[in-house]
Structure formats: structure tokens, C-alpha cells
Short mmCIF file of C-alpha atoms in Angstrom, two decimals:
data_model
loop_
_atom_site.label_atom_id
_atom_site.label_comp_id
_atom_site.label_asym_id
_atom_site.label_seq_id
_atom_site.Cartn_x
_atom_site.Cartn_y
_atom_site.Cartn_z
CA MET N 233 -71.55 -70.84 -119.73
CA ALA N 234 -69.16 -71.94 -122.44
CA ASN N 235 -71.79 -71.13 -125.06
CA GLU N 236 -74.14 -68.15 -125.23
CA THR N 237 -77.24 -70.19 -126.13
CA HIS N 238 -78.86 -73.22 -124.60
CA GLN N 239 -80.83 -75.98 -126.26
CA LEU N 240 -83.72 -76.20 -123.80
CA ASP N 241 -85.63 -73.81 -121.56
CA SER N 242 -87.13 -76.34 -119.14
CA PRO N 243 -85.99 -79.74 -117.87
CA PRO N 244 -86.96 -82.56 -120.23
CA PRO N 245 -88.77 -85.64 -118.89
CA GLY N 246 -86.70 -87.58 -116.38
CA VAL N 247 -84.55 -84.59 -115.43
CA ALA N 248 -84.75 -83.03 -111.96
CA ASP N 249 -85.89 -79.45 -111.43
CA ASP N 250 -82.26 -78.40 -110.99
CA TRP N 251 -81.46 -80.11 -114.32
CA THR N 252 -79.37 -82.87 -112.75
CA ILE N 253 -79.62 -86.53 -113.68
CA PRO N 254 -78.02 -89.68 -112.27
CA GLN N 255 -74.68 -90.26 -113.93
CA ASP N 256 -75.38 -93.99 -114.21
CA TRP N 257 -71.72 -94.81 -114.76
CA ALA N 258 -72.66 -98.30 -115.97
CA HIS N 259 -74.42 -96.86 -119.04
CA PHE N 260 -71.12 -95.86 -120.65
CA SER N 261 -69.94 -98.38 -123.24
CA ASP N 262 -66.48 -99.89 -123.62
CA GLU N 263 -66.01 -97.57 -126.60
CA ASP N 264 -66.92 -94.56 -124.44
CA HIS N 265 -64.32 -95.50 -121.84
CA ALA N 266 -61.73 -96.18 -124.55
CA THR N 267 -62.34 -92.72 -126.01
CA TRP N 268 -61.76 -91.15 -122.59
CA ASP N 269 -58.58 -93.18 -122.12
CA THR N 270 -57.25 -92.12 -125.54
CA LEU N 271 -57.90 -88.45 -124.84
CA PHE N 272 -56.59 -88.69 -121.27
CA ALA N 273 -53.34 -90.34 -122.34
CA ARG N 274 -52.74 -87.80 -125.11
CA GLN N 275 -53.31 -84.77 -122.93
CA THR N 276 -51.42 -85.98 -119.87
CA LEU N 277 -48.35 -86.50 -122.06
CA LEU N 278 -48.71 -83.08 -123.65
CA LEU N 279 -49.47 -80.86 -120.65
CA PRO N 280 -46.36 -81.05 -118.41
CA GLY N 281 -44.43 -77.83 -119.04
CA ARG N 282 -47.54 -76.28 -120.60
CA ALA N 283 -50.28 -76.44 -117.97
CA SER N 284 -50.23 -74.43 -114.75
CA GLU N 285 -48.84 -75.94 -111.58
CA ALA N 286 -52.32 -75.83 -110.04
CA TYR N 287 -53.84 -77.78 -112.91
CA LEU N 288 -51.10 -80.41 -112.90
CA ARG N 289 -51.48 -80.86 -109.14
CA GLY N 290 -55.23 -81.20 -109.59
CA LEU N 291 -54.92 -84.00 -112.15
CA ASP N 292 -54.41 -86.33 -109.22
CA VAL N 293 -58.13 -86.11 -108.40
CA LEU N 294 -58.87 -87.93 -111.67
CA ASN N 295 -56.78 -90.95 -110.68
CA LEU N 296 -59.74 -92.95 -109.43
CA SER N 297 -60.30 -96.63 -108.80
CA LYS N 298 -62.31 -97.34 -111.96
CA PRO N 299 -60.91 -97.21 -115.51
CA GLY N 300 -62.20 -94.85 -118.16
CA ILE N 301 -64.70 -92.05 -117.52
CA PRO N 302 -64.62 -91.00 -113.85
CA ASP N 303 -67.42 -92.06 -111.54
CA PHE N 304 -68.88 -88.74 -110.33
CA GLU N 305 -69.72 -90.11 -106.90
CA GLU N 306 -66.14 -91.13 -106.20
CA LEU N 307 -64.80 -87.97 -107.83
CA SER N 308 -67.08 -85.78 -105.73
CA ASP N 309 -65.98 -87.53 -102.55
CA ARG N 310 -62.39 -86.59 -103.31
CA LEU N 311 -63.23 -83.01 -104.28
CA MET N 312 -65.41 -82.45 -101.22
CA LYS N 313 -62.48 -83.25 -98.96
CA LEU N 314 -60.26 -80.78 -100.83
CA THR N 315 -62.44 -77.76 -101.61
CA GLY N 316 -66.07 -78.66 -100.86
CA TRP N 317 -67.01 -79.05 -104.54
CA GLN N 318 -68.91 -81.87 -106.21
CA VAL N 319 -69.61 -82.86 -109.81
CA VAL N 320 -73.20 -83.37 -110.95
CA ALA N 321 -74.39 -84.83 -114.23
CA VAL N 322 -76.67 -82.90 -116.59
CA PRO N 323 -78.09 -83.92 -119.98
CA GLY N 324 -76.42 -81.05 -121.85
CA LEU N 325 -76.23 -77.26 -121.74
CA VAL N 326 -78.40 -75.77 -119.00
CA PRO N 327 -80.00 -72.32 -118.58
CA ASP N 328 -77.77 -69.60 -117.19
CA GLU N 329 -79.63 -69.23 -113.90
CA VAL N 330 -79.29 -72.98 -113.26
CA PHE N 331 -75.60 -72.86 -114.14
CA PHE N 332 -74.95 -69.96 -111.77
CA ASP N 333 -76.91 -71.52 -108.92
CA HIS N 334 -74.95 -74.75 -109.09
CA MET N 335 -71.65 -72.90 -109.28
CA ALA N 336 -72.48 -70.57 -106.39
CA ASN N 337 -73.17 -73.68 -104.30
CA ARG N 338 -70.00 -75.54 -105.31
CA ARG N 339 -71.65 -77.92 -107.74
CA PHE N 340 -70.01 -78.28 -111.13
CA VAL N 341 -72.33 -79.41 -113.92
CA ALA N 342 -70.89 -81.91 -116.40
CA GLY N 343 -72.36 -83.32 -119.57
CA ASN N 344 -73.23 -87.01 -119.28
CA PHE N 345 -71.98 -88.07 -122.70
CA ILE N 346 -68.66 -88.34 -124.53
CA ARG N 347 -67.69 -87.57 -128.10
CA ARG N 348 -67.41 -90.27 -130.75
CA PRO N 349 -63.98 -91.64 -131.68
CA ASP N 350 -64.12 -89.65 -134.94
CA GLN N 351 -64.61 -86.42 -132.96
CA LEU N 352 -61.47 -86.53 -130.85
CA ASP N 353 -60.23 -83.10 -131.89
CA TYR N 354 -63.38 -80.99 -131.90
CA LEU N 355 -66.87 -81.04 -130.47
CA GLN N 356 -69.03 -77.90 -130.32
CA GLU N 357 -71.03 -78.87 -127.24
CA PRO N 358 -68.91 -79.64 -124.16
CA ASP N 359 -68.84 -83.34 -123.28
CA VAL N 360 -67.68 -85.19 -120.19
CA PHE N 361 -64.04 -85.02 -121.26
CA HIS N 362 -64.08 -81.26 -121.65
CA ASP N 363 -66.09 -80.77 -118.48
CA VAL N 364 -64.22 -83.19 -116.23
CA PHE N 365 -60.67 -83.34 -117.61
CA GLY N 366 -60.75 -79.65 -118.50
CA HIS N 367 -62.40 -78.18 -115.40
CA VAL N 368 -62.22 -80.55 -112.45
CA PRO N 369 -58.44 -80.46 -111.77
CA MET N 370 -58.73 -76.71 -111.20
CA LEU N 371 -61.58 -77.30 -108.73
CA ALA N 372 -59.00 -79.00 -106.50
CA ASP N 373 -57.17 -75.69 -106.10
CA PRO N 374 -58.68 -73.77 -103.14
CA VAL N 375 -58.17 -70.30 -104.60
CA PHE N 376 -59.56 -71.10 -108.03
CA ALA N 377 -62.41 -73.03 -106.45
CA ASP N 378 -63.32 -69.89 -104.51
CA TYR N 379 -63.10 -67.82 -107.70
CA LEU N 380 -65.73 -70.02 -109.34
CA VAL N 381 -68.03 -69.62 -106.34
CA ALA N 382 -67.62 -65.83 -106.56
CA TYR N 383 -68.31 -66.00 -110.28
CA GLY N 384 -71.49 -68.01 -109.73
CA ARG N 385 -72.74 -65.49 -107.18
CA GLY N 386 -71.89 -62.67 -109.57
CA GLY N 387 -73.89 -64.38 -112.27
CA GLN N 388 -76.93 -64.53 -110.03
CA ARG N 389 -76.68 -60.76 -109.46
CA ALA N 390 -76.01 -59.98 -113.15
CA HIS N 391 -79.34 -61.37 -114.32
CA GLY N 392 -81.23 -58.19 -113.47
CA LEU N 393 -78.51 -55.88 -114.76
CA ASP N 394 -78.50 -56.93 -118.44
CA ALA N 395 -74.88 -57.92 -117.99
CA LEU N 396 -74.63 -61.60 -118.89
CA LYS N 397 -72.75 -60.80 -122.09
CA TYR N 398 -69.97 -59.15 -120.13
CA LEU N 399 -69.86 -61.84 -117.47
CA GLY N 400 -69.74 -64.52 -120.14
CA ARG N 401 -66.63 -62.92 -121.58
CA LEU N 402 -64.94 -63.04 -118.19
CA TYR N 403 -65.69 -66.76 -117.95
CA TRP N 404 -64.52 -67.33 -121.50
CA TYR N 405 -61.19 -65.60 -121.12
CA THR N 406 -60.39 -67.08 -117.70
CA VAL N 407 -62.11 -70.39 -116.94
CA GLU N 408 -62.20 -71.55 -120.56
CA PHE N 409 -59.19 -69.94 -122.25
CA GLY N 410 -57.05 -68.35 -119.56
CA LEU N 411 -53.27 -68.18 -119.31
CA ILE N 412 -51.22 -67.52 -116.18
CA ALA N 413 -47.70 -66.15 -115.76
CA GLU N 414 -45.56 -68.54 -113.71
CA PRO N 415 -41.83 -68.47 -112.94
CA GLY N 416 -41.16 -70.87 -115.81
CA GLY N 417 -43.13 -68.79 -118.32
CA LEU N 418 -46.71 -68.61 -119.55
CA ARG N 419 -48.87 -71.60 -118.69
CA ILE N 420 -52.40 -72.65 -119.57
CA TYR N 421 -55.22 -73.28 -117.09
CA GLY N 422 -58.39 -72.70 -119.15
CA SER N 423 -60.41 -75.85 -119.73
CA GLY N 424 -60.92 -75.17 -123.43
CA ILE N 425 -57.16 -75.26 -123.87
CA VAL N 426 -56.08 -78.07 -121.54
CA SER N 427 -58.70 -80.42 -123.00
CA SER N 428 -57.59 -79.72 -126.60
CA ALA N 429 -54.36 -81.13 -128.02
CA ALA N 430 -54.26 -78.57 -130.82
CA GLU N 431 -55.04 -75.50 -128.72
CA SER N 432 -52.64 -76.62 -125.98
CA ARG N 433 -49.91 -76.05 -128.56
CA PHE N 434 -51.45 -73.05 -130.31
CA ALA N 435 -52.06 -71.01 -127.16
CA LEU N 436 -48.39 -71.04 -126.13
CA ASP N 437 -46.38 -71.74 -129.29
CA ASP N 438 -48.10 -70.17 -132.28
CA PRO N 439 -47.06 -66.62 -133.27
CA SER N 440 -50.56 -65.71 -134.44
CA PRO N 441 -52.49 -64.78 -131.25
CA ASN N 442 -52.05 -61.80 -128.96
CA ARG N 443 -51.16 -62.56 -125.36
CA ILE N 444 -52.25 -59.63 -123.22
CA GLY N 445 -52.01 -58.85 -119.52
CA PHE N 446 -55.34 -59.37 -117.77
CA ASP N 447 -57.48 -56.28 -117.18
CA LEU N 448 -61.02 -56.86 -115.96
CA LYS N 449 -62.78 -54.11 -117.93
CA ARG N 450 -60.77 -54.87 -121.06
CA VAL N 451 -61.66 -58.57 -120.91
CA MET N 452 -65.35 -57.87 -120.40
CA ARG N 453 -65.43 -55.64 -123.49
CA THR N 454 -63.70 -58.17 -125.74
CA GLU N 455 -65.62 -60.30 -128.21
CA TYR N 456 -64.70 -63.94 -128.79
CA ARG N 457 -65.49 -66.74 -131.18
CA ILE N 458 -66.57 -70.22 -130.19
CA ASP N 459 -65.71 -72.16 -133.35
CA ASP N 460 -61.94 -71.73 -133.73
CA PHE N 461 -58.66 -71.01 -131.98
CA GLN N 462 -58.61 -67.81 -129.95
CA GLN N 463 -56.75 -64.78 -131.26
CA ASN N 464 -56.56 -63.13 -127.83
CA TYR N 465 -55.37 -64.83 -124.68
CA PHE N 466 -55.38 -62.88 -121.41
CA VAL N 467 -52.68 -63.59 -118.85
CA ILE N 468 -53.37 -63.37 -115.11
CA PRO N 469 -50.47 -62.83 -112.69
CA SER N 470 -51.90 -65.28 -110.13
CA PHE N 471 -55.11 -66.98 -109.07
CA ASP N 472 -55.04 -64.94 -105.87
CA GLU N 473 -55.19 -61.74 -107.91
CA LEU N 474 -58.02 -63.07 -110.07
CA LEU N 475 -60.02 -63.92 -106.97
CA ARG N 476 -59.24 -60.57 -105.34
CA LEU N 477 -60.45 -58.61 -108.37
CA THR N 478 -63.64 -60.66 -108.56
CA VAL N 479 -64.48 -60.29 -104.86
CA GLU N 480 -63.50 -56.64 -104.43
CA THR N 481 -64.95 -55.17 -107.65
CA ASP N 482 -68.36 -53.48 -107.48
CA PHE N 483 -69.74 -54.87 -110.72
CA ALA N 484 -72.96 -52.81 -110.92
CA PRO N 485 -71.25 -49.49 -111.85
CA LEU N 486 -68.80 -51.42 -114.03
CA TYR N 487 -71.70 -52.86 -116.02
CA GLU N 488 -73.16 -49.37 -116.44
CA GLU N 489 -69.82 -48.18 -117.80
CA LEU N 490 -69.55 -51.14 -120.13
CA HIS N 491 -73.01 -50.50 -121.57
CA ALA N 492 -71.76 -47.10 -122.74
CA LEU N 493 -68.57 -48.44 -124.32
CA PRO N 494 -68.15 -50.21 -127.68
CA ASP N 495 -67.19 -53.85 -127.79
CA ILE N 496 -63.59 -54.62 -128.69
CA PRO N 497 -63.24 -56.87 -131.75
CA VAL N 498 -61.37 -60.15 -131.64
CA ALA N 499 -57.59 -59.70 -132.16
CA ALA N 500 -57.64 -55.91 -131.63
CA ILE N 501 -54.94 -54.19 -129.59
CA GLU N 502 -56.10 -51.30 -127.43
CA PRO N 503 -54.16 -48.35 -126.00
CA GLY N 504 -53.11 -49.31 -122.52
CA ASP N 505 -52.87 -53.04 -123.24
CA VAL N 506 -49.93 -54.79 -121.62
CA VAL N 507 -48.90 -56.81 -124.65
CA MET N 508 -46.78 -59.81 -123.77
CA THR N 509 -46.85 -61.20 -127.31
CA LEU N 510 -48.07 -59.16 -130.27
CA GLY N 511 -49.65 -61.69 -132.57
CA THR N 512 -49.01 -61.87 -136.28
CA GLN N 513 -52.69 -62.81 -136.88
CA ALA N 514 -51.42 -65.08 -139.65
CA TYR N 515 -53.75 -67.87 -138.59
CA ALA N 516 -56.82 -65.64 -138.56
CA GLU N 517 -55.93 -64.06 -141.90
CA GLY N 518 -55.38 -67.47 -143.43
CA ARG N 519 -58.74 -68.66 -142.21
CA SER N 520 -60.42 -65.56 -143.66
CA ALA N 521 -58.78 -66.21 -147.03
CA VAL N 522 -60.05 -69.78 -147.03
CA ALA N 523 -63.56 -68.67 -146.04
#
């Protein structure tokens, strides 16, 4: 659910009804594996001291027997023993109901392609590096793995409540671009950050963005943009608390309340926000001037 739109409404020829396809690890070229290795080496050097303890522990699941892009079968075997999850290949972005069903049943969908060498720093559609390097280490953490199951089940219920917009924002500001407060300071765990060299630095070091204490209703009201660095990052106190809020909240009345409230623009500060870092917004203003 990293993007709000999907390319296809029904499985194309050769794709199963649940949108999965064989990974066919042998189809990846030497260049594909070299691209993975380049990205992997860059990020694993950058992330210590920046990524959450849970993410860094989870990186071990990617240390598999084959070089380059992980073999999903071997990766799933390791994950199943840890948290019951598996990784399944899909041709690209899938419909929301398919996404939620896989997640609710501990199946993580991953794109079966990798960016070109000239696209190392940005790719609009998530590829296997974003999906696997960004997401899979967190699937090795039992609490976060349970959070994703709860999220998937919530997505299945949200379909009939006209609430996918709000649920998408929760995913965006946690799974994709979340920060966590740890004893050593703020750390990143969102896949959109840990898989990006530039945003791994920006999210923690740049004075431009706001860093705000996590509040469920606040997050679900907040707009985001998919084509640039974030100007709001929301900070959870722990994965246990994130899971507790997700499991214990009655979302149906919350959605009704959200329907009656205005959306909060990107970079806005609201009364009641716990502001850990008040951003200068210099980056956003500079981008507006250029545009």
C-alpha cells in the first residue's frame, strides 16, 4: 500500500488468482545481482547508529547462502521459523484487497524486479530492494510482525467503511516512514527510509522536517507526498505500543470521526502535537521555489 493507485485491476496472464508468481531466482541477471549488492553494501554501512535495534537484528535474515538478490524460498524458510511470515513474488503493485489478504495471512508481497544501475537513488514503484531490504528485516521482529497482521486485518474491515485513505496514512507514517525513540536517540524503521541512502540521512539529520510524537488520529488525518522527502516524521515510543493501539482501537467510530474532520496538510503543526523537532521547512520551501 505504498502507493494509492495500482496499475492493474485483474491478474495478467500467467499470474495466479492471488497475484503471486514464481520468483524464478535464476531469471535475475548478473547486473541485477550486482545492483542489489551495491545497494546492500551502501545501506548496511550507513544504517548502524541510524536504524532501530529491531531492524538491525533482522538484517541477519538476509544473510543467505546465495549471492545477490535473496531467494524467496530460502528467505521464507528462515522467516517462518522466526515469526511465521513468508515472502511471495508479485509482478508489481497489487489491488488493496489482495495486499490486505496476504498481509493478514503473514505473506509479504514483493516486486519481482530490481531497478536499473542508473536508478540507484530513486524509483517510484517499489522494487525487490525496497520490498525485501526495506521490509523483511522488520518481519523478523515478533511484535512488528504481529502489527502487520493486525494492519492487514484492519484493511480488510476498512473496505466497506470508506476508510482506505486513513488506513493508508497509518501505513505510510509507520511501515514506510516511521521513526522510533530508543535509548540512544531517534532511530529509523520505516522501509522507505532504511532502503534510501539519502532519506536515511535526511530523516534524522536534516533540520527541515518536523518530528512529532505518534498519535493515531493525528497520523490518520495527515496528508503525505510520494515523490520527495517527508516533511513530517512520526515517532513511536515502542513497537509494543504501536501494536497495542492497533489491536485495542475500535476503528469504526474513529473513521466516522475522521470523515467529519479536515485533512492536515503536509508539514503543518497542530495544537496538541508533541513536537520533538520543529522543522525549519527549508527543504520544502526550496523545492517550491525551484518548482
